[in-house]
mmCIF file of C-alpha atoms in Angstrom:
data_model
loop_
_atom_site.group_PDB
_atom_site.id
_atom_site.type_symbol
_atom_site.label_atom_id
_atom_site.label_comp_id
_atom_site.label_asym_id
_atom_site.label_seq_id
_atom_site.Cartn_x
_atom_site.Cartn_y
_atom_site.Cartn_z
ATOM 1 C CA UNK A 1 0.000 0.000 0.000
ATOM 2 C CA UNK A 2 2.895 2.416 0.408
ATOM 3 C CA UNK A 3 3.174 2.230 -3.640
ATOM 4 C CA UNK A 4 0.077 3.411 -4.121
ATOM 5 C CA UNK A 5 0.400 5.989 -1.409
ATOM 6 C CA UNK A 6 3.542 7.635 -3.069
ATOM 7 C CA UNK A 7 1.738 7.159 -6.526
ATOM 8 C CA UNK A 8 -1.332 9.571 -5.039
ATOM 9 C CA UNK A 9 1.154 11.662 -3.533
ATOM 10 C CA UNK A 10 2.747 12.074 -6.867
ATOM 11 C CA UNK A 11 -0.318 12.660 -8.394
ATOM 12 C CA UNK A 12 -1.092 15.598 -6.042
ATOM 13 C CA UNK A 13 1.967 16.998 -6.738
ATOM 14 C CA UNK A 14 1.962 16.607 -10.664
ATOM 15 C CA UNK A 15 -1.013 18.506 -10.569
ATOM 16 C CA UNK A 16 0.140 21.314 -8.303
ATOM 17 C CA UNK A 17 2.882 22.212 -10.649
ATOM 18 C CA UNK A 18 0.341 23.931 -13.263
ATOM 19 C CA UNK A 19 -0.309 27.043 -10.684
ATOM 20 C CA UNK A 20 -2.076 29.170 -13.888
ATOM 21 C CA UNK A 21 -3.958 26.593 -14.945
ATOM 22 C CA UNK A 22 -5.266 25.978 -11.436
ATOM 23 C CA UNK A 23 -5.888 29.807 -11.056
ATOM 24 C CA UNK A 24 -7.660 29.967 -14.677
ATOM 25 C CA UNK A 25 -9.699 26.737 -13.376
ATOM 26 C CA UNK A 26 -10.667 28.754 -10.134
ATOM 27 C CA UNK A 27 -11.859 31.578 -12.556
ATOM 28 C CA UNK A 28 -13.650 29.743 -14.939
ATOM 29 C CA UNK A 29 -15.316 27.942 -12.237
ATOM 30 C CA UNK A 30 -16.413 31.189 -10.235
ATOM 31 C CA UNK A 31 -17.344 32.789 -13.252
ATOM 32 C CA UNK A 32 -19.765 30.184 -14.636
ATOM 33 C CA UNK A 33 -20.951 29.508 -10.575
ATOM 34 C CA UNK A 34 -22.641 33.840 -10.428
ATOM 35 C CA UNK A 35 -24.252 32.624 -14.332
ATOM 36 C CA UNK A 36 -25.790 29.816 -13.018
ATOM 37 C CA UNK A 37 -26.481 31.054 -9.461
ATOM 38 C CA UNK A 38 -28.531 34.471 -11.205
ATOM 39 C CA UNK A 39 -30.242 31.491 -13.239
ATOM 40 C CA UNK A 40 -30.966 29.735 -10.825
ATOM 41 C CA UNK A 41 -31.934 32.788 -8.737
ATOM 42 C CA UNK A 42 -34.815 33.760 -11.645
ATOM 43 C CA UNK A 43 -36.010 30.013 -11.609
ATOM 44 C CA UNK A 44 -36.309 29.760 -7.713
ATOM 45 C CA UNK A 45 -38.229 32.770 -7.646
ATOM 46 C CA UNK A 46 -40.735 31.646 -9.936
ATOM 47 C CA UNK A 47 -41.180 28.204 -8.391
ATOM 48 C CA UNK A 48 -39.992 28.278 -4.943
ATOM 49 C CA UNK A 49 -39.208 24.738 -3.448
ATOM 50 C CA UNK A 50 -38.525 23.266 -6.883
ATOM 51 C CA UNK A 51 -37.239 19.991 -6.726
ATOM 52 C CA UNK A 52 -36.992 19.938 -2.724
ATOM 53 C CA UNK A 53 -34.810 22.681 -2.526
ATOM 54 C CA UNK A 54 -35.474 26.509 -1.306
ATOM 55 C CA UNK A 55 -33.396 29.891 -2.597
ATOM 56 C CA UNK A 56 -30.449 28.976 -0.297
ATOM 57 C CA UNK A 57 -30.123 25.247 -0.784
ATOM 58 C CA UNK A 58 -30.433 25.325 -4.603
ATOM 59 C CA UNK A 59 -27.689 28.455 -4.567
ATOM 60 C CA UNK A 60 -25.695 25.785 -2.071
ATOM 61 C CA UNK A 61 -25.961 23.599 -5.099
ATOM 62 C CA UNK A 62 -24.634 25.609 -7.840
ATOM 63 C CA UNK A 63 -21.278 26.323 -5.942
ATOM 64 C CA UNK A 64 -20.789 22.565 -4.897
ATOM 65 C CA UNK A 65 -21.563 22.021 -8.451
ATOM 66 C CA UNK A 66 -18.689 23.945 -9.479
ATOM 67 C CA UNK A 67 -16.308 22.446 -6.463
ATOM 68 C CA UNK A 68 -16.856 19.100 -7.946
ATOM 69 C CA UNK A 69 -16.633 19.791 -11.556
ATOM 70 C CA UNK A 70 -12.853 18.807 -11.747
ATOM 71 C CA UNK A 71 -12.653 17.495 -8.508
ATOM 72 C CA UNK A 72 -14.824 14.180 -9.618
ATOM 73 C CA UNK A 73 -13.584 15.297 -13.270
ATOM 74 C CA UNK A 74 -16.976 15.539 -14.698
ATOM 75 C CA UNK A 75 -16.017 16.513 -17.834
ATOM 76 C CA UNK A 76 -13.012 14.073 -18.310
ATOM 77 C CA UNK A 77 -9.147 14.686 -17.908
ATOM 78 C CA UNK A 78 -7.048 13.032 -15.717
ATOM 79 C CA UNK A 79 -5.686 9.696 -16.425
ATOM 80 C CA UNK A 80 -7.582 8.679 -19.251
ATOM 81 C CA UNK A 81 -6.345 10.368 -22.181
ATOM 82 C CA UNK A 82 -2.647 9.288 -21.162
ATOM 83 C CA UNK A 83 -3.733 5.698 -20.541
ATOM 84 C CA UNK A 84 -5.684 5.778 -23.748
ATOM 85 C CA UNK A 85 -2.129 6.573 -25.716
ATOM 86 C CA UNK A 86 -0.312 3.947 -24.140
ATOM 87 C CA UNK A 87 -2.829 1.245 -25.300
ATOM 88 C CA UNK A 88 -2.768 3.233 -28.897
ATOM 89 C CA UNK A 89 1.139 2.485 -28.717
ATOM 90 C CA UNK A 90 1.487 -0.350 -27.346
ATOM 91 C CA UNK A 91 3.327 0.810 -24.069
ATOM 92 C CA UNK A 92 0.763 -0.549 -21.880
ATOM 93 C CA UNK A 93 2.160 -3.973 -22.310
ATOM 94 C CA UNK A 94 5.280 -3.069 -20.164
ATOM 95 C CA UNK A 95 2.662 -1.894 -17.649
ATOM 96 C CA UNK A 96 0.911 -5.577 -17.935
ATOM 97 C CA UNK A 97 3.875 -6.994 -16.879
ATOM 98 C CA UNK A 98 5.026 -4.700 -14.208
ATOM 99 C CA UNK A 99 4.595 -6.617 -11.018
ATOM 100 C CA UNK A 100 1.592 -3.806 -9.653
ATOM 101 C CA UNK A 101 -1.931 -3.971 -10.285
ATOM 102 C CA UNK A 102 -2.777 -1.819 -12.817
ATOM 103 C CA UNK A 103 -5.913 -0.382 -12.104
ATOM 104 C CA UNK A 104 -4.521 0.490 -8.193
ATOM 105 C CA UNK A 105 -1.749 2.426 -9.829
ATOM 106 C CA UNK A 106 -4.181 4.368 -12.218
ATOM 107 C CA UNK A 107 -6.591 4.954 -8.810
ATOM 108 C CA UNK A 108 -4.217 6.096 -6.638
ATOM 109 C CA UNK A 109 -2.969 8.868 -9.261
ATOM 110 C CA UNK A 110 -6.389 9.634 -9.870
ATOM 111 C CA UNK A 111 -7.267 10.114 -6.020
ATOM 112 C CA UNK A 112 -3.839 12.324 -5.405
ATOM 113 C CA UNK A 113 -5.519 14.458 -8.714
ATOM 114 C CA UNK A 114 -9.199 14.609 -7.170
ATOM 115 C CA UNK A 115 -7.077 15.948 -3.565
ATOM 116 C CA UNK A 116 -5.382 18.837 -5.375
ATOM 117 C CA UNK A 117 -8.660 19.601 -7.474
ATOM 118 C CA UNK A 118 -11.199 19.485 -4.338
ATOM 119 C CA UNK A 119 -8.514 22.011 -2.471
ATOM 120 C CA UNK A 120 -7.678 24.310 -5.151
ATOM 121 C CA UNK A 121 -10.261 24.280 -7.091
ATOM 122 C CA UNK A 122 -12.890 23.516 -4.889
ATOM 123 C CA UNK A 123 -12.659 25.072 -1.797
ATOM 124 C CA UNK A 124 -12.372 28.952 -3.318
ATOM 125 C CA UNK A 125 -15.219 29.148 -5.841
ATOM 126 C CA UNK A 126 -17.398 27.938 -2.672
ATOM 127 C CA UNK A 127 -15.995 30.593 -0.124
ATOM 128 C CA UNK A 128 -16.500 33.493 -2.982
ATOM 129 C CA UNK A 129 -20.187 32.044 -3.638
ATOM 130 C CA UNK A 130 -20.741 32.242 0.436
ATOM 131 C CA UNK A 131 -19.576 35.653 0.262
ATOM 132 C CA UNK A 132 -22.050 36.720 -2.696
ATOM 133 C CA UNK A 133 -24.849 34.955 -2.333
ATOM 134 C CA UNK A 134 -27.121 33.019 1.109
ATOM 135 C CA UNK A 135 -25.825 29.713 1.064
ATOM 136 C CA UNK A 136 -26.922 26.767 3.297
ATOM 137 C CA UNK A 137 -24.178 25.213 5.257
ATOM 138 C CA UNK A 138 -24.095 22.924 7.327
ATOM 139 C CA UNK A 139 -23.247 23.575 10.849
ATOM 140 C CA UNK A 140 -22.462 20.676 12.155
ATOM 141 C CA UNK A 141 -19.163 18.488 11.788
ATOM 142 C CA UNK A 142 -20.689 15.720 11.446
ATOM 143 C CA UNK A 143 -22.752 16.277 8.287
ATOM 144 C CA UNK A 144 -18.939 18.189 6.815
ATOM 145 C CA UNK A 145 -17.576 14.364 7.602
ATOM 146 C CA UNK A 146 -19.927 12.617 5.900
ATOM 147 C CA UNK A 147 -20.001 14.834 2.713
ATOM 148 C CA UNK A 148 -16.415 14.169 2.406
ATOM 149 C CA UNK A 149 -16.861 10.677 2.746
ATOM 150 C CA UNK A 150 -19.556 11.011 -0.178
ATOM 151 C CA UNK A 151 -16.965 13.253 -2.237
ATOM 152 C CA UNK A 152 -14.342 10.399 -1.910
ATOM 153 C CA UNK A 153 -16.830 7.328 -3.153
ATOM 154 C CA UNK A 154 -17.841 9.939 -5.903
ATOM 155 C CA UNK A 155 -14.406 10.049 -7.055
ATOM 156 C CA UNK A 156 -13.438 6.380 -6.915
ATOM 157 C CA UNK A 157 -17.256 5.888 -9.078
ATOM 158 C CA UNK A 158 -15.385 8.888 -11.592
ATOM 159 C CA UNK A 159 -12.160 6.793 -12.110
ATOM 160 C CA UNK A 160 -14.071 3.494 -12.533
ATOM 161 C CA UNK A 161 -16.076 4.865 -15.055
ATOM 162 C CA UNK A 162 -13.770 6.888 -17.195
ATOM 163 C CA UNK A 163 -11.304 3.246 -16.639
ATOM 164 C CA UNK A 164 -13.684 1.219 -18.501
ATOM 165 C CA UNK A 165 -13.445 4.269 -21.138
ATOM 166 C CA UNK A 166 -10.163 4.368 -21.199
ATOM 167 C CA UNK A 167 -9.964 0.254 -21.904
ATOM 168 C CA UNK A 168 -12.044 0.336 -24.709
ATOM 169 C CA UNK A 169 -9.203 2.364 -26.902
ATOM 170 C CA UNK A 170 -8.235 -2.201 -26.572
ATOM 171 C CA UNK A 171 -10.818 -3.022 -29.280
ATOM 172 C CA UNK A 172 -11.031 1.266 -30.849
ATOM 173 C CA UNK A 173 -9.105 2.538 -33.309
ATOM 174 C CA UNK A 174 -9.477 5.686 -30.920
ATOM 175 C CA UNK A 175 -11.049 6.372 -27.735
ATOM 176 C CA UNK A 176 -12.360 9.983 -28.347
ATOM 177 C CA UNK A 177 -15.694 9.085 -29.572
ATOM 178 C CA UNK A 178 -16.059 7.112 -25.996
ATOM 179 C CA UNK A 179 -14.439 9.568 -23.897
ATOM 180 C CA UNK A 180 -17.337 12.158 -25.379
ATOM 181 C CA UNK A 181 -20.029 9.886 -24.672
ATOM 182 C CA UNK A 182 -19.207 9.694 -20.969
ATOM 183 C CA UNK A 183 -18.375 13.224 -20.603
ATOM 184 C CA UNK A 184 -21.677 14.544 -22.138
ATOM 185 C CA UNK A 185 -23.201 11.502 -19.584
ATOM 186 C CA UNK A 186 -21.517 13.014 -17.104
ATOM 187 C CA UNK A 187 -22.450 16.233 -17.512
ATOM 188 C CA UNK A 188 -25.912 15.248 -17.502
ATOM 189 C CA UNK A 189 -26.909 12.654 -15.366
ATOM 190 C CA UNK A 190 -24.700 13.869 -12.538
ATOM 191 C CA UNK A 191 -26.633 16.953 -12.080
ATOM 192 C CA UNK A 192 -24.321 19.252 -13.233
ATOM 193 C CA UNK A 193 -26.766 20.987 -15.550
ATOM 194 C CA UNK A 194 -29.570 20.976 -13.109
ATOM 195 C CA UNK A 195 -30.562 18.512 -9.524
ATOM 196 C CA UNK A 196 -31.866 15.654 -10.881
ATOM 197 C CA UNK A 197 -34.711 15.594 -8.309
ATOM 198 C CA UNK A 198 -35.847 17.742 -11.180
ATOM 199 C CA UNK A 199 -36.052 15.216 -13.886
ATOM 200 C CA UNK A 200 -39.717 13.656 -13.946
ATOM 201 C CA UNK A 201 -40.910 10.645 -14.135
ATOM 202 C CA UNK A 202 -39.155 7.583 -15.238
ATOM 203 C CA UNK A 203 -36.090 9.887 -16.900
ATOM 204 C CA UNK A 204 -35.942 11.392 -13.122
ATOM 205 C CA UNK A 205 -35.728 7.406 -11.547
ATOM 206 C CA UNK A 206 -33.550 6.428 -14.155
ATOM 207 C CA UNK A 207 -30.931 9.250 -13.465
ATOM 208 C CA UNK A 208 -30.948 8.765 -9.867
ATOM 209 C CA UNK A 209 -30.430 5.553 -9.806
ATOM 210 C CA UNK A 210 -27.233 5.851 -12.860
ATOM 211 C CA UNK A 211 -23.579 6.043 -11.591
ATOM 212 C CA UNK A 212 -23.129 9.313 -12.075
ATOM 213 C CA UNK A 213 -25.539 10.669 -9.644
ATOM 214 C CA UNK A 214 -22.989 9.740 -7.444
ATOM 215 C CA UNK A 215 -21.038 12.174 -8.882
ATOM 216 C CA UNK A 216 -22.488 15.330 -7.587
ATOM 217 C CA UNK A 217 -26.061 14.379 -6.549
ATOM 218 C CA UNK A 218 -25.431 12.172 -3.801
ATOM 219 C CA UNK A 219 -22.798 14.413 -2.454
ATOM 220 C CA UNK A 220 -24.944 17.781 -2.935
ATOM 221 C CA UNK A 221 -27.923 16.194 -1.083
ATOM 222 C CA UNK A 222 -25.529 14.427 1.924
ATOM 223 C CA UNK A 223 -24.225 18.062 1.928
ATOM 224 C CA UNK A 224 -27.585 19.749 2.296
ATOM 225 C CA UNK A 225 -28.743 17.506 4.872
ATOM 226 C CA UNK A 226 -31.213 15.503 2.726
ATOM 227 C CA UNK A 227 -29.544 12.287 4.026
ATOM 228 C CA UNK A 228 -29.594 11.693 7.304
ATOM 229 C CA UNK A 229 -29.246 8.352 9.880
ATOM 230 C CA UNK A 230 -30.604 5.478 7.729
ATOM 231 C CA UNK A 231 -31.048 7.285 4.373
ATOM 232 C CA UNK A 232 -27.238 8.877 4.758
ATOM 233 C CA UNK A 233 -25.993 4.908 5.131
ATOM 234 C CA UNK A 234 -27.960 4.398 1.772
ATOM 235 C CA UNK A 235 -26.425 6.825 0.443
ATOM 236 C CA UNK A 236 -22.896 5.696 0.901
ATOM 237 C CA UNK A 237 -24.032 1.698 0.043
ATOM 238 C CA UNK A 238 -25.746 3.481 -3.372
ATOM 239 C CA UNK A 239 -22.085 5.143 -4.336
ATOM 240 C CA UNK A 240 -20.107 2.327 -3.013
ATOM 241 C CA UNK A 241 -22.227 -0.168 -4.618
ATOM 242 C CA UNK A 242 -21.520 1.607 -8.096
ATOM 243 C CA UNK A 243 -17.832 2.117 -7.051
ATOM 244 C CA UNK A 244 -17.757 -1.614 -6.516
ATOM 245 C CA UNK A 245 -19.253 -2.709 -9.828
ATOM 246 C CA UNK A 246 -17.526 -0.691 -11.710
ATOM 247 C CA UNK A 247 -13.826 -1.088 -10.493
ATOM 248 C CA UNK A 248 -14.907 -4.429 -10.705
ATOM 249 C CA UNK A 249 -16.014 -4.689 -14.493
ATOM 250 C CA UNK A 250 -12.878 -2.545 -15.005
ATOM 251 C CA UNK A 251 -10.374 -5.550 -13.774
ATOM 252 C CA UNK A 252 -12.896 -8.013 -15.966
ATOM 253 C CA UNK A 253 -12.115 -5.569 -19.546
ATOM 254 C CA UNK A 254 -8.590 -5.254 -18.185
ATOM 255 C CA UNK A 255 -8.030 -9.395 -17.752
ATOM 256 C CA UNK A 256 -9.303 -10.005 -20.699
ATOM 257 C CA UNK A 257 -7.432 -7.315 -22.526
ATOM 258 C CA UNK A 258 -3.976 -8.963 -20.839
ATOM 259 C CA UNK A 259 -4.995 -12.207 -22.359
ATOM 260 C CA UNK A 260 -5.413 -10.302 -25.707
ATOM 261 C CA UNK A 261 -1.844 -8.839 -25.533
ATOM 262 C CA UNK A 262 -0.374 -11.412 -24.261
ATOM 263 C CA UNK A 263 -1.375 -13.731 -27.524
ATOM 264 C CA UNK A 264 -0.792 -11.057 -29.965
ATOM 265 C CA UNK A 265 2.973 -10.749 -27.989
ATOM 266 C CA UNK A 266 2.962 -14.254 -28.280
#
């Protein structure tokens, strides 16, 4: 485990080198935050309690929108592109046979990255959107616990997901087509465009019950206080049930992409 822990260490670190890049990140994200916060704003005022949520709550949710946006890479970056090039060239084979586990190396990077993102770019969009606008946080410590607890799960479900994208570039000629897929998925089903407790019907059950409500959803409501005792413990079994699956189906792709290599080596 002390691999894995300098890997994520090196990831956070990797990341911190691009200082303007983090600072243009922590622009962009503030900037778009106030446009969707006004939005929001004019739609709250015309239906009040839409979707569960009052003025302050659904303000809340904009700004941990925009904290989680690269912090649970929403829409992509990270690992995937580089592992995506190393199938396309064949270097991936000397990663096969490296004696590590290939999808803990790739996680561990991935969960230094998500560290650096959540405190750089996270935590100062949501201090300038307190400042600006009535936001609803939570006072206790316990409820600040659990919705980092709900970030981290949210993360892991992120890397499974864009690691089963980033496998497929085994049978593609090239992975972009995929990667866009699961970014516009992202985008949409983790609530990033609006809560999904606004979705109706069967589209709404549907994207609840997806893995990338797990993304931002789940953490937004855990944040908000909409999970609480029992409901907060299915919460965390909903994300780490995904989690599991995934990293799960992940290592299934990835054996039977090793067997591939290995014949065509052979």
């Amino acid at each position: 485990m002390r691999l894995y822990a300098v890997v994520a260490a090196g990831g956070f670190r990797r990341y911190a080198t691009y200082r303007i890049a983090t600072a243009a990140g922590v622009f962009t994200n503030t900037v778009f935050g106030f446009i969707l916060a006004y939005t929001y704003m004019a739609l709250w005022d015309e239906r009040p309690q839409l979707g569960g949520y009052d003025m302050s709550q659904a303000l809340t949710y904009v700004w941990l929108g925009q904290a989680l946006l690269a912090t649970c890479a929403m829409m992509g970056g990270g690992f995937e592109d580089e592992l995506m090039e190393r199938i396309r060239t064949g270097d991936v084979a000397i990663d096969l046979y490296r004696p590590i586990d290939l999808q803990m190396w790739w996680l561990a990077g991935d969960l230094g990255r998500a560290a650096y993102q959540l405190m750089a770019r996270g935590i100062a969009p949501m201090v300038l959107g307190a400042l600006a606008f009535p936001l609803a946080l939570p006072t206790s410590p316990g409820i600040w616990l659990a919705y980092l607890v709900s970030v981290a799960l949210g993360v892991v479900v992120s890397f499974a997901v864009r690691y089963l994208v980033a496998l497929s570039a085994f049978w593609l000629m090239d992975g972009a087509g995929a990667s866009q897929i699961a970014f516009l998925a992202g985008l949409f089903f983790s609530g990033m465009l609006l809560p999904l407790t606004l979705f109706p019907g069967v589209l709404g059950e549907v994207a609840r019950a997806l893995p990338w409500s797990a993304l931002l959803q789940v953490p937004a409501d855990v944040f908000l206080g909409k999970h609480t005792g029992w409901g907060l413990v299915e919460a965390f079994a909903f994300q780490g049930g995904w989690a599991l699956a995934l990293l799960l189906a992940g290592r299934l792709v990835q054996s039977v992409a090793t067997r591939r290599v290995v014949v065509q080596g052979g």
